DNA sequence: ATTTAAATTTAGACAAATCTAAAAATAGTT
DNA sequence: AACTATTTTTAGATTTGTCTAAATTTAAAT
């Protein structure tokens, strides 16, 4: 497993949400910030090693083996993110670049010990789930904040939009993972919502409420 | 800085103990487990980037800039080793391979936060000193074993008396360079000391403790 | 059903880091 | 000082991952 192969597998993994058809060469090339011809070359190599199934012009799908490798890279990435935030005082929006490097460190013991050291977290600092060592993701029944009715409460467990701008905005208004949010009012005309948390009240836009996941509490 | 360049600089750094002449191509190739021709190629590249001074057939020396880079890699390596042993339950002999990978992760903040998280250690689990962020190694504050108080530990780093008799005595009781000695008790009347090392306890005389240098650990 | 547009693949080239084999320089020995 | 032996460098080839440009296939549109 070279670094490049791992990154391609990870990209295919992330692009494989639509279960039906394979990931297109162009989409993959775009995600990898490279050219379609390079993607084709790598796809062939991954197919040779049977990490993906590939038919010309039909896109790629991960094999069981490829998916396990990809999931393990994602697992490492997200565990390191938790480590950086919880132990080394990184902010949400600073962890990605470093985790991109750490995720490629190879050591079974390292990652299992890290997992234990962090007390077996199930989500990363952005609320994305952490695959277990078998590549399985804990099914989670998180719902959008926008789906809560006035009077209901929920614990913030994840985000839809993980752009730097959004993360910084949340940071500014002091909404973070694990915080409990209560919906006080909903304005019907623009769907903005009045929230209560940390003994304060704040009005947030519909954009915000449709990009925050909560677990009802 | 590619991974390979960093590894070569590190190797040159470790081989540069004799300050007089440069590191020979063959020695470098051997340390890198590669061929002399490959070493020559890389030396040229490093010279182009002025990380080393190089004259054909004369070996290489690090420039100030090259030494700083090498020291920073060594710094990262040793800090990660401390992390692995102290936080993730690695044994001292399991850490090297993983640290070889972690040392190449690039993030100023990461390494400074890690340093603080580990409480600014000055030596790694093998007793080797950790360069500071400017590449400087804390002047060996080696002290006499006799200056340690009960409960303190030190790594044996040198001798005052190097007579054959003393060396043979140390050999017999299995005290060698690099070994960690813990002072358990001190007898006030004759200054003899009870040491613990290698899972055994032993009483040694004041003569012995005033002729062994340790670095506190 | 053609024709055009878009997506994908192929072919050939390049840079990085390595190798082998051969040439050149240095060091050691008589 | 001349001859070996060793060390070091050069020249040319290889592999990995990438690129550009051209060819091919699929999709879309008239």
Short mmCIF file of N, CA and C (backbone and C1' of nucleotides) in Angstrom, two decimals, chain A residues 2 4-5 8 33-35 37-38 41-42 45 57, chain D residues 15-27:
data_model
loop_
_atom_site.label_atom_id
_atom_site.label_comp_id
_atom_site.label_asym_id
_atom_site.label_seq_id
_atom_site.Cartn_x
_atom_site.Cartn_y
_atom_site.Cartn_z
N UNK A 2 0.91 1.91 -1.15
CA UNK A 2 1.61 3.19 -1.15
C UNK A 2 0.68 4.28 -0.64
N UNK A 4 -0.11 6.97 -2.14
CA UNK A 4 -1.01 7.39 -3.20
C UNK A 4 -2.19 6.42 -3.35
N UNK A 5 -1.90 5.15 -3.28
CA UNK A 5 -2.97 4.15 -3.37
C UNK A 5 -3.98 4.34 -2.24
N UNK A 8 -6.20 7.33 -2.95
CA UNK A 8 -7.21 7.06 -3.98
C UNK A 8 -8.34 6.21 -3.40
N UNK A 33 -7.57 16.09 -7.03
CA UNK A 33 -6.91 17.27 -7.60
C UNK A 33 -5.83 16.86 -8.59
N UNK A 34 -6.22 16.01 -9.53
CA UNK A 34 -5.29 15.56 -10.55
C UNK A 34 -6.05 15.42 -11.86
N UNK A 35 -5.42 14.85 -12.86
CA UNK A 35 -6.04 14.72 -14.17
C UNK A 35 -6.70 13.36 -14.34
N UNK A 37 -6.50 11.28 -16.66
CA UNK A 37 -5.61 10.23 -17.14
C UNK A 37 -4.83 9.60 -15.98
N UNK A 38 -4.46 10.43 -15.03
CA UNK A 38 -3.76 9.89 -13.86
C UNK A 38 -4.69 8.98 -13.07
N UNK A 41 -4.92 5.65 -14.72
CA UNK A 41 -3.73 4.84 -14.43
C UNK A 41 -3.81 4.18 -13.07
N UNK A 42 -4.18 4.97 -12.06
CA UNK A 42 -4.22 4.43 -10.71
C UNK A 42 -5.34 3.41 -10.56
N UNK A 45 -4.16 0.13 -11.62
CA UNK A 45 -3.28 -0.51 -10.65
C UNK A 45 -4.08 -1.10 -9.48
N UNK A 57 -14.80 2.66 -18.87
CA UNK A 57 -15.90 3.60 -19.09
C UNK A 57 -17.06 3.41 -18.12
P DT D 15 11.03 -1.92 -14.37
"O5'" DT D 15 10.37 -1.12 -13.16
"C5'" DT D 15 11.03 -1.07 -11.89
"C4'" DT D 15 10.31 -0.09 -10.97
"C3'" DT D 15 8.80 0.01 -11.21
"O3'" DT D 15 8.15 0.06 -9.95
"C1'" DT D 15 9.78 2.14 -11.43
P DT D 16 6.54 0.00 -9.84
"O5'" DT D 16 6.18 1.48 -9.38
"C5'" DT D 16 6.79 2.02 -8.22
"C4'" DT D 16 6.34 3.46 -8.07
"C3'" DT D 16 4.84 3.66 -8.33
"O3'" DT D 16 4.31 4.43 -7.27
"C1'" DT D 16 6.13 5.14 -9.65
P DG D 17 2.71 4.54 -7.02
"O5'" DG D 17 2.38 5.97 -7.60
"C5'" DG D 17 2.99 7.11 -7.02
"C4'" DG D 17 2.92 8.26 -7.99
"C3'" DG D 17 1.50 8.58 -8.50
"O3'" DG D 17 1.16 9.90 -8.15
"C1'" DG D 17 3.09 8.60 -10.25
P DT D 18 -0.28 10.49 -8.39
"O5'" DT D 18 -0.11 11.39 -9.70
"C5'" DT D 18 0.65 12.59 -9.60
"C4'" DT D 18 1.28 12.93 -10.93
"C3'" DT D 18 0.36 13.42 -12.04
"O3'" DT D 18 -0.04 14.73 -11.80
"C1'" DT D 18 2.24 12.19 -12.86
P DC D 19 -1.23 15.38 -12.63
"O5'" DC D 19 -0.55 15.70 -14.06
"C5'" DC D 19 0.49 16.66 -14.14
"C4'" DC D 19 1.08 16.65 -15.55
"C3'" DC D 19 0.06 16.93 -16.64
"O3'" DC D 19 0.08 18.31 -16.96
"C1'" DC D 19 1.46 15.06 -17.21
P DT D 20 -1.05 18.89 -17.93
"O5'" DT D 20 -0.57 18.51 -19.41
"C5'" DT D 20 0.74 18.85 -19.86
"C4'" DT D 20 0.89 18.44 -21.31
"C3'" DT D 20 -0.24 18.92 -22.22
"O3'" DT D 20 0.31 19.31 -23.47
"C1'" DT D 20 -0.12 16.55 -22.28
P DA D 21 -0.61 20.07 -24.55
"O5'" DA D 21 -0.85 18.92 -25.63
"C5'" DA D 21 0.22 18.04 -25.95
"C4'" DA D 21 -0.31 16.95 -26.87
"C3'" DA D 21 -1.49 17.37 -27.75
"O3'" DA D 21 -1.35 16.73 -29.00
"C1'" DA D 21 -2.14 15.55 -26.43
P DA D 22 -2.38 17.02 -30.22
"O5'" DA D 22 -2.90 15.55 -30.57
"C5'" DA D 22 -1.93 14.49 -30.63
"C4'" DA D 22 -2.67 13.17 -30.55
"C3'" DA D 22 -3.89 13.08 -31.47
"O3'" DA D 22 -3.85 11.81 -32.12
"C1'" DA D 22 -4.52 12.59 -29.26
P DA D 23 -4.96 11.44 -33.21
"O5'" DA D 23 -5.75 10.24 -32.52
"C5'" DA D 23 -5.00 9.11 -32.04
"C4'" DA D 23 -5.94 8.23 -31.23
"C3'" DA D 23 -7.21 7.81 -31.98
"O3'" DA D 23 -7.41 6.43 -31.76
"C1'" DA D 23 -7.77 8.82 -29.92
P DT D 24 -8.51 5.63 -32.59
"O5'" DT D 24 -9.61 5.30 -31.50
"C5'" DT D 24 -9.21 4.70 -30.28
"C4'" DT D 24 -10.31 4.86 -29.27
"C3'" DT D 24 -11.69 4.43 -29.75
"O3'" DT D 24 -12.08 3.32 -29.00
"C1'" DT D 24 -11.79 6.44 -28.51
P DT D 25 -13.33 2.38 -29.42
"O5'" DT D 25 -14.42 2.79 -28.35
"C5'" DT D 25 -14.09 2.73 -26.98
"C4'" DT D 25 -15.05 3.58 -26.19
"C3'" DT D 25 -16.52 3.24 -26.41
"O3'" DT D 25 -17.03 2.72 -25.23
"C1'" DT D 25 -16.14 5.60 -26.34
P DT D 26 -18.53 2.15 -25.11
"O5'" DT D 26 -19.35 3.41 -24.60
"C5'" DT D 26 -19.07 3.92 -23.30
"C4'" DT D 26 -19.78 5.24 -23.11
"C3'" DT D 26 -21.30 5.20 -23.18
"O3'" DT D 26 -21.78 5.68 -21.95
"C1'" DT D 26 -20.45 7.02 -24.42
P DA D 27 -23.37 5.81 -21.66
"O5'" DA D 27 -23.68 7.34 -22.02
"C5'" DA D 27 -22.93 8.36 -21.38
"C4'" DA D 27 -23.48 9.72 -21.75
"C3'" DA D 27 -25.01 9.80 -21.78
"O3'" DA D 27 -25.37 11.01 -21.12
"C1'" DA D 27 -24.13 10.45 -23.90
#
